[in-house]
CSV table of C-alpha atoms in Angstrom, one decimal:
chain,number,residue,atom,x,y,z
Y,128,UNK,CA,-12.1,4.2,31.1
Y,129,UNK,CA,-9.0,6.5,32.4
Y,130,UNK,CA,-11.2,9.9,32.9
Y,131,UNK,CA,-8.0,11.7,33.2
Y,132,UNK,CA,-6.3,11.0,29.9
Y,133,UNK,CA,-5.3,13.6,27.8
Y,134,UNK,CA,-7.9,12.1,25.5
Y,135,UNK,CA,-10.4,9.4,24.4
Y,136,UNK,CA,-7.8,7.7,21.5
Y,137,UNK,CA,-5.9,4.6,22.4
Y,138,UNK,CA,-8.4,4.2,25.3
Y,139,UNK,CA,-9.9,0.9,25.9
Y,140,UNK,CA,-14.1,1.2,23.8
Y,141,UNK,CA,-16.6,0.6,25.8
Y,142,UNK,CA,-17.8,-3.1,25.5
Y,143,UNK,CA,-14.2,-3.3,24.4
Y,144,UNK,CA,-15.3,-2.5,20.8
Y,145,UNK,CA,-11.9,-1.7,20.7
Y,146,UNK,CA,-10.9,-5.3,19.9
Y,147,UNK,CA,-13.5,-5.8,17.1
Y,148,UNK,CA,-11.8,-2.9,15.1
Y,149,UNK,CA,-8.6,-4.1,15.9
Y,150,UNK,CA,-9.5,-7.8,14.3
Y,151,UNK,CA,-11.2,-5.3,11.2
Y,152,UNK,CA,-7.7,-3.7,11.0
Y,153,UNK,CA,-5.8,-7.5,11.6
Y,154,UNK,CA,-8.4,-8.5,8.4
Y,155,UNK,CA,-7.4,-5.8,6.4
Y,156,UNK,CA,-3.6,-6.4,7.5
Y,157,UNK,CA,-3.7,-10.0,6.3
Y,158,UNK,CA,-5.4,-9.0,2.9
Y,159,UNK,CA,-2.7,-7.1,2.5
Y,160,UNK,CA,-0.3,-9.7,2.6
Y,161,UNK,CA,-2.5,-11.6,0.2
Y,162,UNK,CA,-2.7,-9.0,-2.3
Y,163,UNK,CA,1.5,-8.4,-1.8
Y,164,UNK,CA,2.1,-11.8,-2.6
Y,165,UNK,CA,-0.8,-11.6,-5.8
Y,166,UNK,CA,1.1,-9.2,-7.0
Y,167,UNK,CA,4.6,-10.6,-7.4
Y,168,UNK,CA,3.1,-14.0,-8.1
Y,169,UNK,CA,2.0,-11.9,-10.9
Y,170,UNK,CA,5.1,-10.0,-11.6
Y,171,UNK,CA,6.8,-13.5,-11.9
Y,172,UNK,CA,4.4,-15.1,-14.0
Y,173,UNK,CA,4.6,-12.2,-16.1
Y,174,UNK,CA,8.5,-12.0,-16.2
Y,175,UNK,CA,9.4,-15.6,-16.2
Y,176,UNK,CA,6.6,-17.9,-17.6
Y,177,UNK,CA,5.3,-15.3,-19.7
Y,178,UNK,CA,1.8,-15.9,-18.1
Y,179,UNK,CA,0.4,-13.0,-15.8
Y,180,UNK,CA,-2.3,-13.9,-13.1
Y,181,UNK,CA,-5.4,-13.5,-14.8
Y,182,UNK,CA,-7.5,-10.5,-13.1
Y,183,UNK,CA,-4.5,-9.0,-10.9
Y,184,UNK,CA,-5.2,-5.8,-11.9
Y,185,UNK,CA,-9.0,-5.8,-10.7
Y,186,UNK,CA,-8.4,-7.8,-8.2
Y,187,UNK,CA,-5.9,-5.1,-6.3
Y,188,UNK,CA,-8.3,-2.1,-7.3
Y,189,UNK,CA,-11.4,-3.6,-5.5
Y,190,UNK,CA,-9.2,-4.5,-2.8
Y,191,UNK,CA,-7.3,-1.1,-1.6
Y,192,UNK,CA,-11.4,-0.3,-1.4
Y,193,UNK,CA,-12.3,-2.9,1.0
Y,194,UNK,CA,-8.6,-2.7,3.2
Y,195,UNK,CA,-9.2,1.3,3.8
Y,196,UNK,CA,-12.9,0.7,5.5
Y,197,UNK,CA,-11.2,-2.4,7.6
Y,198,UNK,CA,-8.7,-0.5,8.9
Y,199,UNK,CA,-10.5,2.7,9.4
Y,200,UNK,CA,-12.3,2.1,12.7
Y,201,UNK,CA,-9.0,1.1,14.4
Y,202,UNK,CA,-7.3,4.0,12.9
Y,203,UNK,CA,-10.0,6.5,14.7
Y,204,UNK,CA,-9.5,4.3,18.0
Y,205,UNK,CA,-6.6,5.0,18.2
Y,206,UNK,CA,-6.0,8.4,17.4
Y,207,UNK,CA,-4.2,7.9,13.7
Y,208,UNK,CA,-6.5,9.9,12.1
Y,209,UNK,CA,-4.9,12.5,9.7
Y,210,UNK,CA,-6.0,15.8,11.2
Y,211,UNK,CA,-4.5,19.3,12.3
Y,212,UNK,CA,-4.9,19.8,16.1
Y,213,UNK,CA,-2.3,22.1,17.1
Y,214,UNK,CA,-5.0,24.1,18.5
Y,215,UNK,CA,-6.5,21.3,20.3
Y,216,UNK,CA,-3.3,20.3,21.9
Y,217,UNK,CA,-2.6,23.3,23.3
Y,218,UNK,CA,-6.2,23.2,24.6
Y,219,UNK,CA,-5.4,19.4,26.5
Y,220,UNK,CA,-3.2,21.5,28.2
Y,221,UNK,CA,-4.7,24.9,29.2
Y,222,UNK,CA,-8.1,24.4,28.8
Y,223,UNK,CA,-8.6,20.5,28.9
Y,224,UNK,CA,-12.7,20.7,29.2
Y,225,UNK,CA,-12.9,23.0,26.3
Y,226,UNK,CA,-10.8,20.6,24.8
Y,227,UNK,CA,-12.5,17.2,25.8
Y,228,UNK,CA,-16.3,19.1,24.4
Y,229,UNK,CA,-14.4,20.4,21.0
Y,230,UNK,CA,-13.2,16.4,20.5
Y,231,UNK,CA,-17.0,15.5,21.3
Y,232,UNK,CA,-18.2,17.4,19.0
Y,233,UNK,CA,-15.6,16.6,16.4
Y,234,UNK,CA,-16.4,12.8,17.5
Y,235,UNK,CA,-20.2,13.4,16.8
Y,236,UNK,CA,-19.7,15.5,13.2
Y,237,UNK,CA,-17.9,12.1,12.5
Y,238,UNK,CA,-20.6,9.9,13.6
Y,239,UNK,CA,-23.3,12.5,11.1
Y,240,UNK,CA,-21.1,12.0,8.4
Y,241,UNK,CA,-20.4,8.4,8.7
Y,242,UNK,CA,-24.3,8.1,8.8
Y,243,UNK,CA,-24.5,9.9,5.4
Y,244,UNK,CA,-22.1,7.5,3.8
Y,245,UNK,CA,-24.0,4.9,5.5
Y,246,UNK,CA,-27.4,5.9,4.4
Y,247,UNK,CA,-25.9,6.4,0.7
Y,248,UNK,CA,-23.7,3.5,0.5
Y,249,UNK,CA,-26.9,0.8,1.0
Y,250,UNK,CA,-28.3,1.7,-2.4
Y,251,UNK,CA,-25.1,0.9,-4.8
Y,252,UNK,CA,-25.0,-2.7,-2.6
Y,253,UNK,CA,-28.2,-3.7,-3.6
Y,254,UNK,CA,-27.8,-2.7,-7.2
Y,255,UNK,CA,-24.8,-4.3,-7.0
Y,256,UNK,CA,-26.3,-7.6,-5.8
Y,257,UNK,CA,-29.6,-7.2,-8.3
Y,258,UNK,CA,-27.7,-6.6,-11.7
Y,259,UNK,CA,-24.7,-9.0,-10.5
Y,260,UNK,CA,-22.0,-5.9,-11.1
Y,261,UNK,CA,-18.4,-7.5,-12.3
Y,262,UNK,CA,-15.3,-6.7,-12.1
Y,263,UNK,CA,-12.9,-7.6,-15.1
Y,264,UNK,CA,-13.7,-9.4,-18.8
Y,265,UNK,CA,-16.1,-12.1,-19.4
Y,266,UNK,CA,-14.0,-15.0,-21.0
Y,267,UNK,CA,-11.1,-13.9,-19.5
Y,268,UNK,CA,-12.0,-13.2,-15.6
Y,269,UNK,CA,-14.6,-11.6,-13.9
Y,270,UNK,CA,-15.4,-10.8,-10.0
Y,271,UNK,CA,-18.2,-10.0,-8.2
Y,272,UNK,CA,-18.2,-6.2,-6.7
Y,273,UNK,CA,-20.9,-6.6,-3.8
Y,274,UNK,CA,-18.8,-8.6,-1.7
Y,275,UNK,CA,-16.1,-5.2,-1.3
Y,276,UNK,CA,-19.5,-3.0,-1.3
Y,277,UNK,CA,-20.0,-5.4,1.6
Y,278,UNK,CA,-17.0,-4.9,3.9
Y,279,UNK,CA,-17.2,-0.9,2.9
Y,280,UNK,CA,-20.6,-1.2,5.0
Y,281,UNK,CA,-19.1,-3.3,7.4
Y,282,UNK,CA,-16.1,-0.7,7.9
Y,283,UNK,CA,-18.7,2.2,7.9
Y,284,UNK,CA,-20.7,0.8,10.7
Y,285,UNK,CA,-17.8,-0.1,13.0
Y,286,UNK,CA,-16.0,3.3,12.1
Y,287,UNK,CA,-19.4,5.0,12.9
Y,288,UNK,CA,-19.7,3.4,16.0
Y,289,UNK,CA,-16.5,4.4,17.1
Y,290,UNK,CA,-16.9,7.6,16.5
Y,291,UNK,CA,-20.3,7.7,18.9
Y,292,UNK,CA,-18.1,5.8,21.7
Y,293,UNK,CA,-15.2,8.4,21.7
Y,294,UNK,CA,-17.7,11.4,21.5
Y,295,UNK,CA,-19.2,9.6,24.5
Y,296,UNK,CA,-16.1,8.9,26.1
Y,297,UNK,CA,-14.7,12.8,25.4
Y,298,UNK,CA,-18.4,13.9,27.1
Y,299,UNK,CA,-17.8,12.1,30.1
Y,300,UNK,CA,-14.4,13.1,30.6
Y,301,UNK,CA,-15.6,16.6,30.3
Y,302,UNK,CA,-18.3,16.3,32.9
Y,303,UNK,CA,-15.4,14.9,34.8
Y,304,UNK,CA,-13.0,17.8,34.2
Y,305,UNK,CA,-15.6,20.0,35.0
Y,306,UNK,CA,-16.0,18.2,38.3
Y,307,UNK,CA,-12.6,18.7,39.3
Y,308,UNK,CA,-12.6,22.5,38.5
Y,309,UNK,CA,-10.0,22.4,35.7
């Protein structure tokens, strides 16, 4: 770990956890491609043969679920994270401990609220799973929802323990700031 970045993003995770959300985010990149070419495979059958692929619709609606929580632990890793910190980057700058402890503590609200969703996202999985939820219309095409309440809980874990390794990461280069006098 480079203790005198500007900041913890785009930093290699300790136990390169960095890699496992980058394959989440390659997972989520390639379902994308699926869905892209469900969709004009679709827009084809529909156009052409008159025949549109049966459960497209529900199909793409479960699936922009499941892509977002793949592709949101890479996102925080690397710092793509839609925020306002014009504050902050002035503080890298002038006051780069009060800086690295404000990213901590950002880091750790995170980690609390990706706990909550965790904590209330384990309920509506097994519900799922017990009353075999559906997507779509029987006799016509139908799709199991647990598997995308699944991956959510997947994304949710790895984007939660991100957040705990940059908040670690932003503590120790604190410390370190704080070392050097700055």
């Amino acid at each position: 770990m480079n203790l005198e970045a500007i900041d913890s993003y785009g930093q290699p995770l300790p136990g390169r956890f960095d890699r496992l959300a980058a394959l989440l985010n390659a997972l989520g990149t390639l379902w994308i491609v699926a869905l892209m070419l469900l969709i004009n495979t679709d827009v084809v059958g529909r156009d052409v043969f008159d025949a549109p692929v049966r459960g497209a619709t529900e199909l793409v609606s479960l699936s922009i679920v499941g892509i977002v929580f793949l592709q949101l632990a890479d996102t925080l890793a690397r710092g793509r994270m839609t925020r306002a910190d014009v504050l902050l980057d002035r503080l890298k700058h002038t006051r780069p401990v009060l800086a690295a402890w404000l990213q901590a503590l950002y880091h750790l609200v995170g980690a609390l609220l990706m706990a909550v969703i965790l904590w209330a996202a384990w309920e509506p999985l097994a519900e799922s799973i017990r009353i075999r939820e559906y997507v779509g219309a029987i006799g016509d095409f139908t799709a199991p929802v647990w598997p995308v309440r699944a991956i959510m809980l997947v994304g949710i874990c790895a984007t939660l323990i991100v957040f705990v390794l940059l908040a670690w990461m932003d503590v120790r280069r604190a410390l370190h700031f704080q070392e050097q006098g700055r």
